[in-house]
Short mmCIF file of C-alpha atoms and ligand atoms in Angstrom, two decimals:
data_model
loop_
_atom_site.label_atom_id
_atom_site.label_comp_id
_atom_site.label_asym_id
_atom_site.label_seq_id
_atom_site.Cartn_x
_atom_site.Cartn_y
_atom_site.Cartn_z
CA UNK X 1 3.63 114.05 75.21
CA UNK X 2 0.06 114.55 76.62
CA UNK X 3 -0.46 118.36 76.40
CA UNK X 4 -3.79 119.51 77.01
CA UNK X 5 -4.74 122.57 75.82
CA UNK X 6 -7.65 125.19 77.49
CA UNK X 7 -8.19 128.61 77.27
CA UNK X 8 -8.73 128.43 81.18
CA UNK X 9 -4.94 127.70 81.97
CA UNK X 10 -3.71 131.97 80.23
CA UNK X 11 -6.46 133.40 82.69
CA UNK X 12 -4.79 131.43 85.42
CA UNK X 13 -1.39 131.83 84.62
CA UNK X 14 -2.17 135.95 84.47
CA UNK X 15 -4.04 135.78 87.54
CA UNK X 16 -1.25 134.20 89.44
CA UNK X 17 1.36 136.29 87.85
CA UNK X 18 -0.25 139.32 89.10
CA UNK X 19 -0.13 138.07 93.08
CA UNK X 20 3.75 137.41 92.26
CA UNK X 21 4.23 140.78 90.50
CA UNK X 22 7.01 142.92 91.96
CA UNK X 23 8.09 139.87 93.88
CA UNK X 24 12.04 138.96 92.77
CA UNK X 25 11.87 135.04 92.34
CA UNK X 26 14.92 134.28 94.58
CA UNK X 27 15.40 131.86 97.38
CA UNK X 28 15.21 134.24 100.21
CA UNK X 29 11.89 135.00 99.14
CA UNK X 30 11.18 131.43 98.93
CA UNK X 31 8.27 131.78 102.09
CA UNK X 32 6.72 135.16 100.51
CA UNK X 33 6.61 132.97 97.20
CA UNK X 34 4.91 130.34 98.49
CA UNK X 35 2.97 131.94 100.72
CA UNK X 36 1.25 134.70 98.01
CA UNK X 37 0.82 131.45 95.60
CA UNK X 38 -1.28 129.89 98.73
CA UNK X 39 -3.14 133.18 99.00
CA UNK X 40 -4.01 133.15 95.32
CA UNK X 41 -5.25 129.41 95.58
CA UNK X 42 -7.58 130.35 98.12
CA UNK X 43 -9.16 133.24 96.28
CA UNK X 44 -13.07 132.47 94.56
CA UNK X 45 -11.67 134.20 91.57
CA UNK X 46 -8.54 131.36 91.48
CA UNK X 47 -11.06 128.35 92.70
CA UNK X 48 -13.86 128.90 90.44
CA UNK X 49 -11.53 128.54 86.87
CA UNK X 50 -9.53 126.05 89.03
CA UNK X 51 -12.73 123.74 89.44
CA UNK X 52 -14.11 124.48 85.77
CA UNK X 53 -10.88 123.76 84.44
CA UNK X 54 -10.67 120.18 86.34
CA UNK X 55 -14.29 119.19 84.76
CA UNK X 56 -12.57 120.15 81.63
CA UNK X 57 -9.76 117.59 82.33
CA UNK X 58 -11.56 115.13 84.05
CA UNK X 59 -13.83 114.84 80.38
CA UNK X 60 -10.55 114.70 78.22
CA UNK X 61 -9.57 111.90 80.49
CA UNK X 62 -12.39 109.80 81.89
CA UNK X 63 -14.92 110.61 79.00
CA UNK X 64 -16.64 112.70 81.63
CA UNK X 65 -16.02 113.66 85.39
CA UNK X 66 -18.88 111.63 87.16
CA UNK X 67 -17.78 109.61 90.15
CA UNK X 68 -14.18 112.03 90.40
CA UNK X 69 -12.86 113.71 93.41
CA UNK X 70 -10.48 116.67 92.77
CA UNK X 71 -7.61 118.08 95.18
CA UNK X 72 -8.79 120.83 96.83
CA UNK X 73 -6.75 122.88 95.93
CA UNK X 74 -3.32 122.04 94.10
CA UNK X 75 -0.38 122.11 95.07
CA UNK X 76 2.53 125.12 94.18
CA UNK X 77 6.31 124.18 92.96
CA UNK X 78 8.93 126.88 93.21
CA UNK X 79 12.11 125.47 91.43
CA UNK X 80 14.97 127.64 91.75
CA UNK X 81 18.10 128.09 89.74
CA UNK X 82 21.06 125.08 90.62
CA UNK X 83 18.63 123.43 92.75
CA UNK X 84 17.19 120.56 92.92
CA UNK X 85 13.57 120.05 92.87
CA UNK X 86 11.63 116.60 93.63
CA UNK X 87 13.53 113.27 93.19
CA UNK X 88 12.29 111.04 90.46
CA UNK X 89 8.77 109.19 91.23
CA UNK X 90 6.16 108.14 90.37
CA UNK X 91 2.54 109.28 92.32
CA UNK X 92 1.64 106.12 92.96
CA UNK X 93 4.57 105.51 95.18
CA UNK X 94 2.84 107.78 97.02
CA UNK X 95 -0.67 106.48 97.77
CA UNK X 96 -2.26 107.93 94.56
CA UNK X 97 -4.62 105.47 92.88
CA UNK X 98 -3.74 103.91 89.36
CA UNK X 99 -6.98 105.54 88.61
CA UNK X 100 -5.56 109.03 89.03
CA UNK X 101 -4.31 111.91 86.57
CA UNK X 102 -1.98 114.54 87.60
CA UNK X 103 -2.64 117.76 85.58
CA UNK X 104 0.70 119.96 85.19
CA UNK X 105 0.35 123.35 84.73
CA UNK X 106 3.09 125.92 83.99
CA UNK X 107 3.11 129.37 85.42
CA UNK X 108 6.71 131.20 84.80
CA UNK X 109 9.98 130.48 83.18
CA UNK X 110 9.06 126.40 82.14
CA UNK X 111 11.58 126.40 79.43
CA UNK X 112 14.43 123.70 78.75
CA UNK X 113 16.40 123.29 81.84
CA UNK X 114 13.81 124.62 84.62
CA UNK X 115 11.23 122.55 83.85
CA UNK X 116 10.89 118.68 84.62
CA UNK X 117 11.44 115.42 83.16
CA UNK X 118 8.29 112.75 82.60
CA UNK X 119 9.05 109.23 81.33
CA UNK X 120 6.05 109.97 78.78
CA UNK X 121 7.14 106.09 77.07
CA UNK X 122 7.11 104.25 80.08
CA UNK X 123 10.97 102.82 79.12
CA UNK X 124 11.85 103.50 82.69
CA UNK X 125 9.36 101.34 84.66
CA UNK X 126 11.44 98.12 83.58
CA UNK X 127 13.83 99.06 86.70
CA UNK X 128 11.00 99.32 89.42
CA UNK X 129 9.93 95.75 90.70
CA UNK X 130 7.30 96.44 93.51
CA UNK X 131 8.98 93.19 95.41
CA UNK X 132 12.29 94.08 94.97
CA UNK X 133 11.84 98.52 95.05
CA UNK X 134 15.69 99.14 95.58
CA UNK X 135 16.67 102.76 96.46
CA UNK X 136 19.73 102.65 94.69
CA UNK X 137 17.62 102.36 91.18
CA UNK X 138 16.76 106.09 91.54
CA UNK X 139 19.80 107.23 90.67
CA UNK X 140 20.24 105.29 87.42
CA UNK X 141 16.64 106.28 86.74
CA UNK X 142 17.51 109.73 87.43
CA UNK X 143 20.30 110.06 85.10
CA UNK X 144 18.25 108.43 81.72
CA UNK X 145 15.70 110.27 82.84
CA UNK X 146 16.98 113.56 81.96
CA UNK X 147 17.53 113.41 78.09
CA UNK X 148 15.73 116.51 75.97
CA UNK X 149 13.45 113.87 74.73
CA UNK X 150 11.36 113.78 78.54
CA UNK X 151 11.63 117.68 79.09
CA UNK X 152 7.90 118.74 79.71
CA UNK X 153 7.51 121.95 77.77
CA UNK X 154 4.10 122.41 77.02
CA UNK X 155 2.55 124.80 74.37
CA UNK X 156 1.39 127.75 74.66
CA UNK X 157 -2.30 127.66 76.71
CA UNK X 158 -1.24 124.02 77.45
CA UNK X 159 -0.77 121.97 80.23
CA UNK X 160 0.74 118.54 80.88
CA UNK X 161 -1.24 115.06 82.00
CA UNK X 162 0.24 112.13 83.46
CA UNK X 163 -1.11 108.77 84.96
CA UNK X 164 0.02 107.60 88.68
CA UNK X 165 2.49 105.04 87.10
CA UNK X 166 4.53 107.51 85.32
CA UNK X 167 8.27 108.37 86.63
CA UNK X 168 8.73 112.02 86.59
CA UNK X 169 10.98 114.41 88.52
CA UNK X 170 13.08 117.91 88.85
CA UNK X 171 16.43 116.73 88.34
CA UNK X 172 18.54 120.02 88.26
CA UNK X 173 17.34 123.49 87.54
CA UNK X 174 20.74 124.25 84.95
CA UNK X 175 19.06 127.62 84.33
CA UNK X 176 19.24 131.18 85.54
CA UNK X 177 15.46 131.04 85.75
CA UNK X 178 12.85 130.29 89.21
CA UNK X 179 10.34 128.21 87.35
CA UNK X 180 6.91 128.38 89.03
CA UNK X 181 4.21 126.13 88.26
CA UNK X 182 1.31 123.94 90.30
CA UNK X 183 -0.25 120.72 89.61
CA UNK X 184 -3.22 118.73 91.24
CA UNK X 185 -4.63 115.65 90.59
CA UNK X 186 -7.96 113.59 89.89
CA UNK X 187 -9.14 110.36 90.64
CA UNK X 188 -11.83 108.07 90.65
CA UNK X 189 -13.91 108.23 93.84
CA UNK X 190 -14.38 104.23 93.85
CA UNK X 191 -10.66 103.35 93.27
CA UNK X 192 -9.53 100.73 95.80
CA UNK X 193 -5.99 100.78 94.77
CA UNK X 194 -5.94 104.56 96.66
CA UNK X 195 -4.96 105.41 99.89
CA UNK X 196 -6.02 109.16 100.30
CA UNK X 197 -8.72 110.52 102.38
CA UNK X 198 -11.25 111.21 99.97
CA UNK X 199 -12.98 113.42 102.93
CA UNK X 200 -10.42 116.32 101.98
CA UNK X 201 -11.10 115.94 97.98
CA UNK X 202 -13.84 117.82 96.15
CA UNK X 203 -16.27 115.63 94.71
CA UNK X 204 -17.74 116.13 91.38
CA UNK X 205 -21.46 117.36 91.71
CA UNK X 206 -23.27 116.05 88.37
CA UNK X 207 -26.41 117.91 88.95
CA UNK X 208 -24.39 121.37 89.33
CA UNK X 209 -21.71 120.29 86.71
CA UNK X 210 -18.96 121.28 89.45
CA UNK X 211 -16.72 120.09 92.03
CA UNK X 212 -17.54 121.02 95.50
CA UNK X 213 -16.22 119.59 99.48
CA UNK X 214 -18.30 116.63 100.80
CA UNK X 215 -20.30 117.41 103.88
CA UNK X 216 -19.03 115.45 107.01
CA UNK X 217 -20.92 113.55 108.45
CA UNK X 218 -20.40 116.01 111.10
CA UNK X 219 -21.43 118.73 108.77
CA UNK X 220 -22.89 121.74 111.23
CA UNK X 221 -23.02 119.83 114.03
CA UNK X 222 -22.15 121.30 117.60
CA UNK X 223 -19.17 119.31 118.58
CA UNK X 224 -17.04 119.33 122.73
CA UNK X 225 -13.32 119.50 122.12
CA UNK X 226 -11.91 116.78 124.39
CA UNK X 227 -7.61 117.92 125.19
CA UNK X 228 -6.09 115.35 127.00
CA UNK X 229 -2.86 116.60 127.86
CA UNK X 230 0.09 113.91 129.50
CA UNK X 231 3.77 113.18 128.64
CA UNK X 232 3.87 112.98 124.70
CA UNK X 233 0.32 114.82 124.11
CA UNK X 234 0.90 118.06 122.91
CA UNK X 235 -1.93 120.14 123.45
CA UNK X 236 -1.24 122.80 121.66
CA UNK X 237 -1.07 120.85 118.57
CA UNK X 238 -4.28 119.35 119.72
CA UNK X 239 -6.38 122.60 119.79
CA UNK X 240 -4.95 123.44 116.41
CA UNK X 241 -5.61 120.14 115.26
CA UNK X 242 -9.30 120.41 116.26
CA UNK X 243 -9.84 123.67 115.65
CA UNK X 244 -8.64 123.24 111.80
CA UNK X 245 -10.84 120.07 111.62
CA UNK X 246 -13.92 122.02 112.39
CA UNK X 247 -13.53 125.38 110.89
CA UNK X 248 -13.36 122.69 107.63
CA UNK X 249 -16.14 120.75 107.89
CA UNK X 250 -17.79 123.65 109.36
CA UNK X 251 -18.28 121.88 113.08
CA UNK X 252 -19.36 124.71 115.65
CA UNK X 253 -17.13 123.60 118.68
CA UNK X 254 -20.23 125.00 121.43
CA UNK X 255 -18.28 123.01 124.57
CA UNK X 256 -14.76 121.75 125.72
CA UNK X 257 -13.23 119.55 128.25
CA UNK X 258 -9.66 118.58 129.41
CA UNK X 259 -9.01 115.40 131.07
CA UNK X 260 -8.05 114.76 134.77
CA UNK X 261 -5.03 112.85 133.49
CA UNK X 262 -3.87 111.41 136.55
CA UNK X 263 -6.22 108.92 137.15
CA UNK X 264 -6.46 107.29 133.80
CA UNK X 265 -9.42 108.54 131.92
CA UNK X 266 -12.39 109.37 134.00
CA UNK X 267 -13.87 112.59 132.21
CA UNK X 268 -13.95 110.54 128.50
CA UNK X 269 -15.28 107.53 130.50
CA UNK X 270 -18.04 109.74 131.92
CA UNK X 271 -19.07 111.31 128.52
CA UNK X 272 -18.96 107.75 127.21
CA UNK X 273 -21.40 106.51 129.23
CA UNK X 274 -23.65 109.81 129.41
CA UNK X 275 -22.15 112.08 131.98
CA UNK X 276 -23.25 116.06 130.35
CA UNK X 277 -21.20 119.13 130.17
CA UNK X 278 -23.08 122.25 130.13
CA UNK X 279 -23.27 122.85 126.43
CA UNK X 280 -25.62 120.94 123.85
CA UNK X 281 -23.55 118.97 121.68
CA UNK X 282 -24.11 116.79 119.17
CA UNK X 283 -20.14 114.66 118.81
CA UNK X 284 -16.85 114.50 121.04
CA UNK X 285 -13.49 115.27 118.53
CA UNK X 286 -10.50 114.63 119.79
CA UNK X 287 -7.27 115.73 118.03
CA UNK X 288 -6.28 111.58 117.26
CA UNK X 289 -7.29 108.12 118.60
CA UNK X 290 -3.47 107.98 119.98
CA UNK X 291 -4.31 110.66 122.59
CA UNK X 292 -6.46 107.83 124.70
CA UNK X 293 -5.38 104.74 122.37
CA UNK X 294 -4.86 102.69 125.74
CA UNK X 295 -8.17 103.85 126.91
CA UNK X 296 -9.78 102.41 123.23
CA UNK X 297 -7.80 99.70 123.48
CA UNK X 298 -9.42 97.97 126.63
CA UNK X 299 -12.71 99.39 124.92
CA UNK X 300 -13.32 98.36 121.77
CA UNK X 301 -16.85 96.24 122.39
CA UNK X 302 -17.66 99.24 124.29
CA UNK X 303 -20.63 101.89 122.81
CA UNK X 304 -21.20 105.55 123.41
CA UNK X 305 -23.55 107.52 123.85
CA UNK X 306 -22.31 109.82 121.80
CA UNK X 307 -20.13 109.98 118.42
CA UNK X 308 -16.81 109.96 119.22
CA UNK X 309 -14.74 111.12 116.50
CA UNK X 310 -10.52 111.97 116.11
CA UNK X 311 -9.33 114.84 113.68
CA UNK X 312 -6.02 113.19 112.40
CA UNK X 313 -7.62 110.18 111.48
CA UNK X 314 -10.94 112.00 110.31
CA UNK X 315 -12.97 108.62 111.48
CA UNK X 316 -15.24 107.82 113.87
CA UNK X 317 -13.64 105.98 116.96
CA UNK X 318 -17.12 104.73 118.52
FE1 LIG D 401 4.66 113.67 91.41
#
């Protein structure tokens, strides 16, 4: 198995296991679980090893971490006692480039039986035939899969690697134990064969030797929030949609407009084509391109005079 050991992963694991002290590791804590481990991700102290320890990984793996984009921050796995955890995969099922590591790290109570399995020799991938993916494979898969051979038990101040074509999965936590751990993964900014957003990864910075978020193309710009409410459009959703986008990519929303719904779309018309709200502002974001997609539709030679962007998407509409 590919362990890969750093002295980076004890100070994490202690950090973490302070936010979780005095909290019992049962399921009806499961939200304060996951919620503290989302706390401690967020926290400089967490993200600054976090990001160190990815250049680390992303030079053990690529030879060094130029032209890499990192998850911002990685994602937590709570695996509690005669549960089951995540079905057997592999990550590029899931739109992860063939380009892309997934770095495993174990937090508490990875020990035989809590932890996962990894088909580290690749025997399994006979069974998966991209133009003939059956459903009903899974469960054959699942049940090799879990021989003491593919338990992932990494040393002490170790972690565990994996490519996007490796099968891997929580089968059955037989234990006693909650087993907590996070993983996150790296890729190759230029990989074609991905189909993530590469607008929410951390890019690596080679003349800071670090990984830090993109600016948007939108980066600091004053932005109107366009709502367009209607049967279907949730608004609510919508402010929280824009509202997240720009506290992100750190957007100053200085203006904000609702449509007059009933007769079709006259207010994004009017910005279109240079009608002014009060407010300087510098790009229209609306929550998706769905909210007006017929409106787009019968306009798609058309031009603005303004940036028109949607939040879901993250792309520029016209
Ligand atoms: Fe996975």
């Amino acid at each position: 198995m590919n362990y890969f050991n750093s002295d980076k992963i004890s100070l994490i694991q202690k950090l973490l296991k302070n936010y979780l002290n005095n909290i019992p590791l049962t399921k009806s804590n499961s939200s304060l679980i996951k919620s503290t481990l989302f706390r401690a991700f967020e926290s400089e102290e967490f993200l600054s090893i976090y990001r160190s320890f990815a250049v680390e990984v992303a030079t053990h793996f690529y030879g060094n971490a130029y032209d890499t984009c990192l998850q911002t921050s990685p994602t937590p796995r709570i695996f509690f006692p005669n549960s089951h955890g995540t079905s057997i995969h592999s990550d590029y099922w899931y739109g992860h480039g063939l380009s892309a590591i997934t770095t495993w790290v174990p937090i508490l109570n990875s020990i035989s039986g809590a932890t996962f399995y990894a088909d580290h020799r690749k025997i399994l991938n006979n069974y998966i035939d991209e133009h003939n993916f059956d459903l009903n494979y899974l469960k054959k898969i699942s049940e090799e899969i879990s021989i003491k051979e593919n338990e992932v038990l990494p040393p002490p101040d170790c972690a565990f690697l994996f490519d996007s074509t490796m099968l891997h999965g929580s089968t059955l936590n037989t234990t006693d134990k909650t087993r907590i751990s996070f993983d996150f993964r790296i890729s190759r900014i230029s990989d074609i064969t991905s189909t993530k957003d590469l607008d929410n990864y951390l890019i690596f910075d080679k003349n800071i030797n670090e990984y830090k978020l993109p600016y948007h193309k939108l980066y600091g710009k004053k932005i109107l929030k366009y709502i367009c409410g209607g049967q279907d459009k949730n608004t609510f959703a919508q402010q929280i949609l824009i509202d997240s986008f720009s506290e992100r990519y750190n957007l100053q929303i200085t203006d904000q407009e609702a449509e007059i719904e009933r007769y079709n779309y006259p207010i994004l018309d009017g910005l279109i084509n240079g009608y002014k709200l009060k407010n300087e502002y510098d790009a229209i974001v609306l929550a998706s391109e769905y909210i007006a997609h017929d409106y787009f539709l019968n306009s798609q030679n058309c031009k603005s005079n303004i940036p028109i962007w949607s939040a879901l998407e993250n792309k520029q509409i016209l």
